[in-house]
PDB file of C-alpha atoms in Angstrom:
ATOM      1  CA  MET A   1      28.295  59.335 -29.600  1.00  0.00           C
ATOM      2  CA  ASN A   2      28.308  56.965 -26.637  1.00  0.00           C
ATOM      3  CA  PHE A   3      27.825  57.710 -22.946  1.00  0.00           C
ATOM      4  CA  ARG A   4      31.527  58.318 -22.379  1.00  0.00           C
ATOM      5  CA  ASP A   5      31.590  60.822 -25.244  1.00  0.00           C
ATOM      6  CA  ALA A   6      28.506  62.514 -23.799  1.00  0.00           C
ATOM      7  CA  TRP A   7      30.215  62.875 -20.432  1.00  0.00           C
ATOM      8  CA  ARG A   8      33.426  64.228 -21.982  1.00  0.00           C
ATOM      9  CA  GLU A   9      31.600  66.709 -24.215  1.00  0.00           C
ATOM     10  CA  SER A  10      29.498  67.995 -21.322  1.00  0.00           C
ATOM     11  CA  LEU A  11      32.553  68.453 -19.118  1.00  0.00           C
ATOM     12  CA  ALA A  12      34.393  70.222 -21.936  1.00  0.00           C
ATOM     13  CA  ILE A  13      31.490  72.657 -22.328  1.00  0.00           C
ATOM     14  CA  TYR A  14      31.583  73.531 -18.619  1.00  0.00           C
ATOM     15  CA  LEU A  15      35.331  74.094 -18.835  1.00  0.00           C
ATOM     16  CA  LEU A  16      34.935  76.254 -21.942  1.00  0.00           C
ATOM     17  CA  LEU A  17      32.514  78.580 -20.195  1.00  0.00           C
ATOM     18  CA  LEU A  18      34.576  78.698 -17.004  1.00  0.00           C
ATOM     19  CA  SER A  19      37.733  79.510 -18.960  1.00  0.00           C
ATOM     20  CA  ASP A  20      36.352  82.828 -20.241  1.00  0.00           C
ATOM     21  CA  PRO A  21      33.696  84.424 -17.985  1.00  0.00           C
ATOM     22  CA  GLY A  22      34.061  87.657 -19.921  1.00  0.00           C
ATOM     23  CA  ARG A  23      32.752  86.060 -23.096  1.00  0.00           C
ATOM     24  CA  VAL A  24      29.891  84.434 -21.160  1.00  0.00           C
ATOM     25  CA  LEU A  25      28.842  87.834 -19.787  1.00  0.00           C
ATOM     26  CA  ARG A  26      29.280  89.521 -23.161  1.00  0.00           C
ATOM     27  CA  PHE A  27      27.268  86.907 -25.048  1.00  0.00           C
ATOM     28  CA  ALA A  28      24.442  86.917 -22.487  1.00  0.00           C
ATOM     29  CA  GLY A  29      24.418  90.698 -22.572  1.00  0.00           C
ATOM     30  CA  ALA A  30      21.455  93.034 -22.641  1.00  0.00           C
ATOM     31  CA  PRO A  31      18.943  90.348 -23.727  1.00  0.00           C
ATOM     32  CA  ALA A  32      19.401  88.678 -20.329  1.00  0.00           C
ATOM     33  CA  LEU A  33      18.596  91.978 -18.576  1.00  0.00           C
ATOM     34  CA  VAL A  34      15.497  92.511 -20.716  1.00  0.00           C
ATOM     35  CA  LEU A  35      14.152  89.025 -19.986  1.00  0.00           C
ATOM     36  CA  ALA A  36      14.893  89.416 -16.268  1.00  0.00           C
ATOM     37  CA  VAL A  37      12.867  92.643 -16.140  1.00  0.00           C
ATOM     38  CA  LEU A  38      10.004  91.017 -18.050  1.00  0.00           C
ATOM     39  CA  GLY A  39      10.003  88.046 -15.685  1.00  0.00           C
ATOM     40  CA  LEU A  40       9.885  90.240 -12.583  1.00  0.00           C
ATOM     41  CA  ALA A  41       7.170  92.442 -14.076  1.00  0.00           C
ATOM     42  CA  GLN A  42       5.014  89.446 -14.963  1.00  0.00           C
ATOM     43  CA  MET A  43       5.424  87.898 -11.519  1.00  0.00           C
ATOM     44  CA  THR A  44       4.613  91.092  -9.599  1.00  0.00           C
ATOM     45  CA  ARG A  45       1.633  91.745 -11.869  1.00  0.00           C
ATOM     46  CA  SER A  46       0.259  88.272 -11.178  1.00  0.00           C
ATOM     47  CA  GLN A  47       0.512  89.001  -7.452  1.00  0.00           C
ATOM     48  CA  GLY A  48      -1.412  92.265  -7.877  1.00  0.00           C
ATOM     49  CA  ASP A  49      -4.703  93.084  -9.589  1.00  0.00           C
ATOM     50  CA  GLY A  50      -3.709  91.137 -12.726  1.00  0.00           C
ATOM     51  CA  SER A  51      -4.278  94.009 -15.163  1.00  0.00           C
ATOM     52  CA  GLY A  52      -1.935  93.951 -18.131  1.00  0.00           C
ATOM     53  CA  GLY A  53      -1.089  90.307 -17.518  1.00  0.00           C
ATOM     54  CA  THR A  54      -1.987  89.245 -21.052  1.00  0.00           C
ATOM     55  CA  LEU A  55       0.327  91.832 -22.592  1.00  0.00           C
ATOM     56  CA  LEU A  56       3.170  90.865 -20.258  1.00  0.00           C
ATOM     57  CA  LEU A  57       2.644  87.185 -21.078  1.00  0.00           C
ATOM     58  CA  PHE A  58       2.771  87.959 -24.795  1.00  0.00           C
ATOM     59  CA  LEU A  59       5.939  90.017 -24.349  1.00  0.00           C
ATOM     60  CA  SER A  60       7.479  87.254 -22.238  1.00  0.00           C
ATOM     61  CA  VAL A  61       6.842  84.659 -24.955  1.00  0.00           C
ATOM     62  CA  LEU A  62       8.328  86.954 -27.581  1.00  0.00           C
ATOM     63  CA  GLY A  63      11.277  87.604 -25.299  1.00  0.00           C
ATOM     64  CA  MET A  64      11.762  83.869 -24.777  1.00  0.00           C
ATOM     65  CA  VAL A  65      11.841  83.224 -28.532  1.00  0.00           C
ATOM     66  CA  TRP A  66      14.197  86.154 -29.075  1.00  0.00           C
ATOM     67  CA  GLY A  67      16.532  85.234 -26.201  1.00  0.00           C
ATOM     68  CA  LEU A  68      16.759  81.589 -27.257  1.00  0.00           C
ATOM     69  CA  GLY A  69      17.563  82.687 -30.783  1.00  0.00           C
ATOM     70  CA  VAL A  70      20.174  85.283 -29.810  1.00  0.00           C
ATOM     71  CA  TRP A  71      22.116  83.068 -27.414  1.00  0.00           C
ATOM     72  CA  THR A  72      21.912  79.962 -29.607  1.00  0.00           C
ATOM     73  CA  VAL A  73      23.090  81.851 -32.686  1.00  0.00           C
ATOM     74  CA  ARG A  74      25.955  83.520 -30.828  1.00  0.00           C
ATOM     75  CA  TRP A  75      27.363  80.380 -29.238  1.00  0.00           C
ATOM     76  CA  SER A  76      26.731  78.096 -32.217  1.00  0.00           C
ATOM     77  CA  ARG A  77      28.414  80.438 -34.672  1.00  0.00           C
ATOM     78  CA  PHE A  78      31.263  80.938 -32.216  1.00  0.00           C
ATOM     79  CA  LEU A  79      31.963  77.203 -32.112  1.00  0.00           C
ATOM     80  CA  LEU A  80      31.236  76.413 -35.762  1.00  0.00           C
ATOM     81  CA  LEU A  81      32.562  79.554 -37.471  1.00  0.00           C
ATOM     82  CA  GLY A  82      34.773  81.226 -34.857  1.00  0.00           C
ATOM     83  CA  GLU A  83      32.529  84.293 -34.837  1.00  0.00           C
ATOM     84  CA  ASP A  84      33.182  86.371 -31.701  1.00  0.00           C
ATOM     85  CA  LYS A  85      31.889  89.878 -32.404  1.00  0.00           C
ATOM     86  CA  ALA A  86      28.954  90.184 -29.997  1.00  0.00           C
ATOM     87  CA  GLN A  87      29.096  93.015 -27.440  1.00  0.00           C
ATOM     88  CA  PHE A  88      27.232  93.301 -24.146  1.00  0.00           C
ATOM     89  CA  TRP A  89      24.803  96.026 -25.229  1.00  0.00           C
ATOM     90  CA  ASP A  90      24.039  94.556 -28.659  1.00  0.00           C
ATOM     91  CA  MET A  91      20.294  94.026 -29.230  1.00  0.00           C
ATOM     92  CA  PRO A  92      20.064  92.018 -32.479  1.00  0.00           C
ATOM     93  CA  PHE A  93      16.591  91.667 -33.967  1.00  0.00           C
ATOM     94  CA  ASP A  94      17.495  90.149 -37.331  1.00  0.00           C
ATOM     95  CA  GLY A  95      15.428  87.327 -38.792  1.00  0.00           C
ATOM     96  CA  ARG A  96      18.012  84.623 -38.105  1.00  0.00           C
ATOM     97  CA  ASN A  97      17.565  84.983 -34.341  1.00  0.00           C
ATOM     98  CA  TRP A  98      13.762  84.866 -34.564  1.00  0.00           C
ATOM     99  CA  ARG A  99      13.887  81.835 -36.849  1.00  0.00           C
ATOM    100  CA  VAL A 100      16.241  79.895 -34.566  1.00  0.00           C
ATOM    101  CA  GLY A 101      14.289  80.795 -31.432  1.00  0.00           C
ATOM    102  CA  GLY A 102      10.981  79.905 -33.056  1.00  0.00           C
ATOM    103  CA  ILE A 103      12.257  76.535 -34.252  1.00  0.00           C
ATOM    104  CA  LEU A 104      13.657  75.679 -30.813  1.00  0.00           C
ATOM    105  CA  LEU A 105      10.493  76.639 -28.946  1.00  0.00           C
ATOM    106  CA  SER A 106       8.299  74.826 -31.474  1.00  0.00           C
ATOM    107  CA  THR A 107      10.442  71.698 -31.218  1.00  0.00           C
ATOM    108  CA  VAL A 108      10.127  71.647 -27.423  1.00  0.00           C
ATOM    109  CA  LEU A 109       6.371  72.263 -27.481  1.00  0.00           C
ATOM    110  CA  LEU A 110       5.684  69.661 -30.168  1.00  0.00           C
ATOM    111  CA  SER A 111       7.873  67.128 -28.368  1.00  0.00           C
ATOM    112  CA  GLY A 112       5.929  67.821 -25.191  1.00  0.00           C
ATOM    113  CA  LEU A 113       2.638  67.237 -26.970  1.00  0.00           C
ATOM    114  CA  ALA A 114       3.943  64.055 -28.595  1.00  0.00           C
ATOM    115  CA  SER A 115       5.081  62.744 -25.208  1.00  0.00           C
ATOM    116  CA  ILE A 116       1.632  63.063 -23.617  1.00  0.00           C
ATOM    117  CA  LEU A 117       0.202  59.837 -25.073  1.00  0.00           C
ATOM    118  CA  PRO A 118       3.089  57.435 -24.250  1.00  0.00           C
ATOM    119  CA  ALA A 119       3.611  59.085 -20.863  1.00  0.00           C
ATOM    120  CA  SER A 120      -0.104  58.748 -20.132  1.00  0.00           C
ATOM    121  CA  VAL A 121       0.002  55.044 -20.980  1.00  0.00           C
ATOM    122  CA  VAL A 122       3.000  54.437 -18.712  1.00  0.00           C
ATOM    123  CA  MET A 123       1.587  56.415 -15.803  1.00  0.00           C
ATOM    124  CA  THR A 124      -1.891  54.888 -16.212  1.00  0.00           C
ATOM    125  CA  LEU A 125      -0.404  51.419 -15.874  1.00  0.00           C
ATOM    126  CA  LEU A 126       1.578  52.536 -12.834  1.00  0.00           C
ATOM    127  CA  ALA A 127      -1.466  54.265 -11.342  1.00  0.00           C
ATOM    128  CA  SER A 128      -3.612  51.171 -11.812  1.00  0.00           C
ATOM    129  CA  VAL A 129      -1.082  49.057  -9.943  1.00  0.00           C
ATOM    130  CA  THR A 130      -0.569  51.661  -7.221  1.00  0.00           C
ATOM    131  CA  GLY A 131      -4.290  52.418  -6.921  1.00  0.00           C
ATOM    132  CA  HIS A 132      -5.142  48.738  -6.652  1.00  0.00           C
ATOM    133  CA  ARG A 133      -2.712  48.403  -3.781  1.00  0.00           C
ATOM    134  CA  LEU A 134      -4.136  51.509  -2.071  1.00  0.00           C
ATOM    135  CA  ALA A 135      -7.744  50.356  -2.374  1.00  0.00           C
ATOM    136  CA  THR A 136      -9.165  48.948   0.867  1.00  0.00           C
ATOM    137  CA  ASN A 137     -11.649  46.734  -0.965  1.00  0.00           C
ATOM    138  CA  PRO A 138     -10.781  46.130  -4.642  1.00  0.00           C
ATOM    139  CA  SER A 139     -14.048  44.250  -5.197  1.00  0.00           C
ATOM    140  CA  GLN A 140     -15.942  47.560  -4.846  1.00  0.00           C
ATOM    141  CA  GLY A 141     -14.623  48.699  -8.227  1.00  0.00           C
ATOM    142  CA  PRO A 142     -12.589  51.782  -9.199  1.00  0.00           C
ATOM    143  CA  ALA A 143     -12.283  54.535  -6.637  1.00  0.00           C
ATOM    144  CA  ASP A 144     -13.199  58.183  -7.142  1.00  0.00           C
ATOM    145  CA  ALA A 145     -10.553  59.948  -9.227  1.00  0.00           C
ATOM    146  CA  ALA A 146     -10.046  62.814  -6.767  1.00  0.00           C
ATOM    147  CA  ALA A 147      -9.807  60.422  -3.827  1.00  0.00           C
ATOM    148  CA  MET A 148      -7.382  58.233  -5.775  1.00  0.00           C
ATOM    149  CA  ALA A 149      -5.195  61.245  -6.625  1.00  0.00           C
ATOM    150  CA  SER A 150      -5.083  62.407  -3.004  1.00  0.00           C
ATOM    151  CA  ALA A 151      -4.158  58.899  -1.891  1.00  0.00           C
ATOM    152  CA  MET A 152      -1.257  58.584  -4.328  1.00  0.00           C
ATOM    153  CA  PRO A 153       2.196  58.758  -2.713  1.00  0.00           C
ATOM    154  CA  ASP A 154       4.562  61.615  -3.482  1.00  0.00           C
ATOM    155  CA  TRP A 155       6.897  59.361  -5.454  1.00  0.00           C
ATOM    156  CA  PHE A 156       4.111  58.732  -7.980  1.00  0.00           C
ATOM    157  CA  PHE A 157       3.835  62.412  -8.902  1.00  0.00           C
ATOM    158  CA  LEU A 158       7.628  62.733  -8.990  1.00  0.00           C
ATOM    159  CA  SER A 159       7.775  59.706 -11.291  1.00  0.00           C
ATOM    160  CA  THR A 160       5.117  61.263 -13.517  1.00  0.00           C
ATOM    161  CA  TYR A 161       7.111  64.461 -13.864  1.00  0.00           C
ATOM    162  CA  ILE A 162      10.336  62.574 -14.616  1.00  0.00           C
ATOM    163  CA  VAL A 163       8.690  60.337 -17.236  1.00  0.00           C
ATOM    164  CA  ILE A 164       7.062  63.263 -19.054  1.00  0.00           C
ATOM    165  CA  THR A 165      10.285  65.293 -18.940  1.00  0.00           C
ATOM    166  CA  LEU A 166      12.424  62.460 -20.319  1.00  0.00           C
ATOM    167  CA  MET A 167       9.928  61.660 -23.073  1.00  0.00           C
ATOM    168  CA  THR A 168       9.905  65.343 -24.029  1.00  0.00           C
ATOM    169  CA  LEU A 169      13.674  65.777 -23.978  1.00  0.00           C
ATOM    170  CA  TRP A 170      14.461  62.608 -25.940  1.00  0.00           C
ATOM    171  CA  PRO A 171      13.251  63.877 -29.353  1.00  0.00           C
ATOM    172  CA  VAL A 172      14.563  67.372 -28.542  1.00  0.00           C
ATOM    173  CA  ALA A 173      18.019  65.912 -27.877  1.00  0.00           C
ATOM    174  CA  ARG A 174      17.947  64.094 -31.217  1.00  0.00           C
ATOM    175  CA  LEU A 175      16.563  66.934 -33.335  1.00  0.00           C
ATOM    176  CA  GLY A 176      18.344  69.822 -31.624  1.00  0.00           C
ATOM    177  CA  PRO A 177      21.733  69.378 -33.338  1.00  0.00           C
ATOM    178  CA  ALA A 178      20.031  70.250 -36.649  1.00  0.00           C
ATOM    179  CA  ILE A 179      19.933  73.855 -35.431  1.00  0.00           C
ATOM    180  CA  GLY A 180      23.609  74.033 -36.404  1.00  0.00           C
ATOM    181  CA  SER A 181      22.484  74.296 -40.020  1.00  0.00           C
ATOM    182  CA  VAL A 182      19.862  76.948 -39.257  1.00  0.00           C
ATOM    183  CA  VAL A 183      22.337  79.279 -37.529  1.00  0.00           C
ATOM    184  CA  GLN A 184      24.297  79.225 -40.796  1.00  0.00           C
ATOM    185  CA  ASP A 185      21.131  80.166 -42.710  1.00  0.00           C
ATOM    186  CA  GLY A 186      20.573  76.617 -43.908  1.00  0.00           C
ATOM    187  CA  LYS A 187      17.651  74.228 -43.544  1.00  0.00           C
ATOM    188  CA  PHE A 188      16.528  72.513 -40.354  1.00  0.00           C
ATOM    189  CA  VAL A 189      17.900  69.102 -41.311  1.00  0.00           C
ATOM    190  CA  MET A 190      15.781  66.989 -38.970  1.00  0.00           C
ATOM    191  CA  GLY A 191      16.326  63.732 -40.830  1.00  0.00           C
ATOM    192  CA  ALA A 192      20.107  64.040 -40.799  1.00  0.00           C
ATOM    193  CA  SER A 193      20.097  64.945 -37.105  1.00  0.00           C
ATOM    194  CA  TRP A 194      17.799  62.050 -36.195  1.00  0.00           C
ATOM    195  CA  LYS A 195      19.995  59.609 -38.116  1.00  0.00           C
ATOM    196  CA  ALA A 196      23.248  60.967 -36.679  1.00  0.00           C
ATOM    197  CA  THR A 197      21.988  60.547 -33.102  1.00  0.00           C
ATOM    198  CA  SER A 198      20.515  57.068 -33.571  1.00  0.00           C
ATOM    199  CA  HIS A 199      23.346  55.185 -31.823  1.00  0.00           C
ATOM    200  CA  LEU A 200      22.101  53.469 -28.646  1.00  0.00           C
ATOM    201  CA  GLY A 201      18.611  54.727 -29.317  1.00  0.00           C
ATOM    202  CA  GLY A 202      19.613  58.379 -28.971  1.00  0.00           C
ATOM    203  CA  LEU A 203      20.201  58.010 -25.235  1.00  0.00           C
ATOM    204  CA  PRO A 204      23.757  59.469 -25.157  1.00  0.00           C
ATOM    205  CA  PRO A 205      22.621  62.852 -26.602  1.00  0.00           C
ATOM    206  CA  LEU A 206      19.781  62.827 -24.062  1.00  0.00           C
ATOM    207  CA  PHE A 207      22.275  62.089 -21.283  1.00  0.00           C
ATOM    208  CA  ALA A 208      24.510  64.948 -22.444  1.00  0.00           C
ATOM    209  CA  LEU A 209      21.532  67.334 -22.642  1.00  0.00           C
ATOM    210  CA  ILE A 210      20.563  66.466 -19.064  1.00  0.00           C
ATOM    211  CA  LEU A 211      24.136  67.002 -17.867  1.00  0.00           C
ATOM    212  CA  VAL A 212      24.314  70.531 -19.279  1.00  0.00           C
ATOM    213  CA  ASN A 213      20.829  71.465 -18.063  1.00  0.00           C
ATOM    214  CA  LEU A 214      20.046  69.805 -14.744  1.00  0.00           C
ATOM    215  CA  PRO A 215      22.809  71.224 -12.497  1.00  0.00           C
ATOM    216  CA  LEU A 216      21.921  74.820 -13.379  1.00  0.00           C
ATOM    217  CA  GLN A 217      18.154  74.353 -13.564  1.00  0.00           C
ATOM    218  CA  ALA A 218      17.868  72.683 -10.152  1.00  0.00           C
ATOM    219  CA  PRO A 219      18.368  75.787  -7.920  1.00  0.00           C
ATOM    220  CA  ALA A 220      15.703  77.860  -9.694  1.00  0.00           C
ATOM    221  CA  ALA A 221      13.292  74.896  -9.663  1.00  0.00           C
ATOM    222  CA  PHE A 222      13.883  74.436  -5.925  1.00  0.00           C
ATOM    223  CA  PHE A 223      13.162  78.105  -5.128  1.00  0.00           C
ATOM    224  CA  TRP A 224      10.101  78.140  -7.381  1.00  0.00           C
ATOM    225  CA  LEU A 225       8.552  74.939  -6.013  1.00  0.00           C
ATOM    226  CA  THR A 226       9.237  75.958  -2.423  1.00  0.00           C
ATOM    227  CA  GLY A 227       7.846  79.430  -3.053  1.00  0.00           C
ATOM    228  CA  VAL A 228       4.654  78.073  -4.605  1.00  0.00           C
ATOM    229  CA  GLN A 229       4.184  75.571  -1.797  1.00  0.00           C
ATOM    230  CA  ASP A 230       4.777  78.135   0.977  1.00  0.00           C
ATOM    231  CA  GLY A 231       3.212  81.092  -0.861  1.00  0.00           C
ATOM    232  CA  SER A 232       6.433  83.071  -0.367  1.00  0.00           C
ATOM    233  CA  ILE A 233       6.915  86.002  -2.731  1.00  0.00           C
ATOM    234  CA  VAL A 234      10.548  86.283  -1.591  1.00  0.00           C
ATOM    235  CA  LEU A 235      11.349  82.751  -2.775  1.00  0.00           C
ATOM    236  CA  LEU A 236       9.572  83.375  -6.077  1.00  0.00           C
ATOM    237  CA  VAL A 237      11.646  86.514  -6.613  1.00  0.00           C
ATOM    238  CA  MET A 238      14.777  84.516  -5.779  1.00  0.00           C
ATOM    239  CA  ALA A 239      13.717  81.865  -8.311  1.00  0.00           C
ATOM    240  CA  ASN A 240      13.305  84.530 -10.982  1.00  0.00           C
ATOM    241  CA  ILE A 241      16.701  86.068 -10.203  1.00  0.00           C
ATOM    242  CA  VAL A 242      18.440  82.691 -10.286  1.00  0.00           C
ATOM    243  CA  LEU A 243      16.639  81.794 -13.527  1.00  0.00           C
ATOM    244  CA  SER A 244      17.731  85.081 -15.089  1.00  0.00           C
ATOM    245  CA  ILE A 245      21.327  84.089 -14.390  1.00  0.00           C
ATOM    246  CA  THR A 246      21.151  80.421 -15.318  1.00  0.00           C
ATOM    247  CA  HIS A 247      18.886  80.635 -18.388  1.00  0.00           C
ATOM    248  CA  PRO A 248      21.541  82.235 -20.645  1.00  0.00           C
ATOM    249  CA  LEU A 249      24.095  79.717 -19.359  1.00  0.00           C
ATOM    250  CA  VAL A 250      21.839  76.720 -19.983  1.00  0.00           C
ATOM    251  CA  THR A 251      21.028  77.982 -23.475  1.00  0.00           C
ATOM    252  CA  ALA A 252      24.725  78.570 -24.150  1.00  0.00           C
ATOM    253  CA  MET A 253      25.745  75.070 -23.063  1.00  0.00           C
ATOM    254  CA  THR A 254      22.910  73.462 -25.010  1.00  0.00           C
ATOM    255  CA  ALA A 255      23.885  75.429 -28.110  1.00  0.00           C
ATOM    256  CA  LEU A 256      27.536  74.406 -27.736  1.00  0.00           C
ATOM    257  CA  LEU A 257      26.568  70.753 -27.281  1.00  0.00           C
ATOM    258  CA  TRP A 258      24.389  70.727 -30.374  1.00  0.00           C
ATOM    259  CA  ALA A 259      26.922  72.676 -32.416  1.00  0.00           C
ATOM    260  CA  ARG A 260      29.561  70.140 -31.455  1.00  0.00           C
ATOM    261  CA  ILE A 261      27.349  67.229 -32.530  1.00  0.00           C
ATOM    262  CA  TYR A 262      26.467  69.031 -35.753  1.00  0.00           C
ATOM    263  CA  GLY A 263      30.083  69.851 -36.551  1.00  0.00           C
ATOM    264  CA  VAL A 264      31.268  66.264 -35.990  1.00  0.00           C
ATOM    265  CA  ALA A 265      28.372  64.046 -37.074  1.00  0.00           C
ATOM    266  CA  ILE A 266      26.022  66.058 -39.300  1.00  0.00           C
ATOM    267  CA  GLY A 267      27.799  68.907 -41.083  1.00  0.00           C
ATOM    268  CA  PRO A 268      30.493  66.812 -42.804  1.00  0.00           C
ATOM    269  CA  GLY A 269      27.807  64.621 -44.367  1.00  0.00           C
ATOM    270  CA  LEU A 270      25.944  67.627 -45.725  1.00  0.00           C
ATOM    271  CA  THR A 271      28.955  69.384 -47.258  1.00  0.00           C
ATOM    272  CA  PRO A 272      29.449  67.010 -50.235  1.00  0.00           C
ATOM    273  CA  VAL A 273      25.784  67.355 -51.146  1.00  0.00           C
ATOM    274  CA  SER A 274      26.007  71.145 -51.105  1.00  0.00           C
ATOM    275  CA  ALA A 275      29.158  71.081 -53.216  1.00  0.00           C
ATOM    276  CA  ARG A 276      27.530  68.761 -55.740  1.00  0.00           C
ATOM    277  CA  ASP A 277      24.437  70.940 -56.000  1.00  0.00           C
ATOM    278  CA  SER A 278      26.617  74.010 -56.473  1.00  0.00           C
ATOM    279  CA  GLY A 279      28.499  72.301 -59.293  1.00  0.00           C
ATOM    280  CA  LEU A 280      25.238  71.395 -61.044  1.00  0.00           C
ATOM    281  CA  ASP A 281      24.055  74.965 -60.799  1.00  0.00           C
ATOM    282  CA  GLU A 282      27.232  76.263 -62.419  1.00  0.00           C
ATOM    283  CA  GLU A 283      26.799  73.887 -65.340  1.00  0.00           C
TER     284      GLU A 283
END
């Protein structure tokens, strides 16, 4: 995959979803409603006395794993196997959905942890340069950390967020296509996925992942950041409502992107091995 392929695949995914809104609504279904209710309950509880917050947080994490699994399995199997049986009120709790959701969440969290060290090195170098320029008298030695942080320009914190996000998404973009094997009850073929996305350092899959995520994530992020800054409960509620709508769509487009990469670049290379192993077993 190159950057032109990434652009074409991302555009094709948008067109696929726009061509059949009924399927989008049916595949999102009741799980989207359940997660929306959990999100609102957790937010209103945090604004109140805080009792029951731990239970709601636990349920929200479980719901996140379950929702990721349900939507990824539905859209991946639709593209790879032509499976189109899901109904709006279906509430599947089978092990495949939990396994897929758990693998996806674990991959994101581990990638985030792995990105801390290189991101810290990059931002420390940038902070040293920026802090040196902000210091009134560099010969006095390093400034107080809190004073240095308050003196940093806004672009520094924005750059920090962008660097950490990109370093987190890069391994996710390269390992994510392996989920195409898991949705078919196979193994999480990380090595095959990493090798298949190695062209141009894995940047085209990262570019495609950003294209199918950023446009829909931006509105909810705007409402949430503005609501936190202004202390507005109305904006926070709006952020939760928008997120409830966009989260199933983002998951669907990510699943379709990874299923497409798996079907073209990973799956065909795994099929001969499976056939060979099957033949050995028969003998």
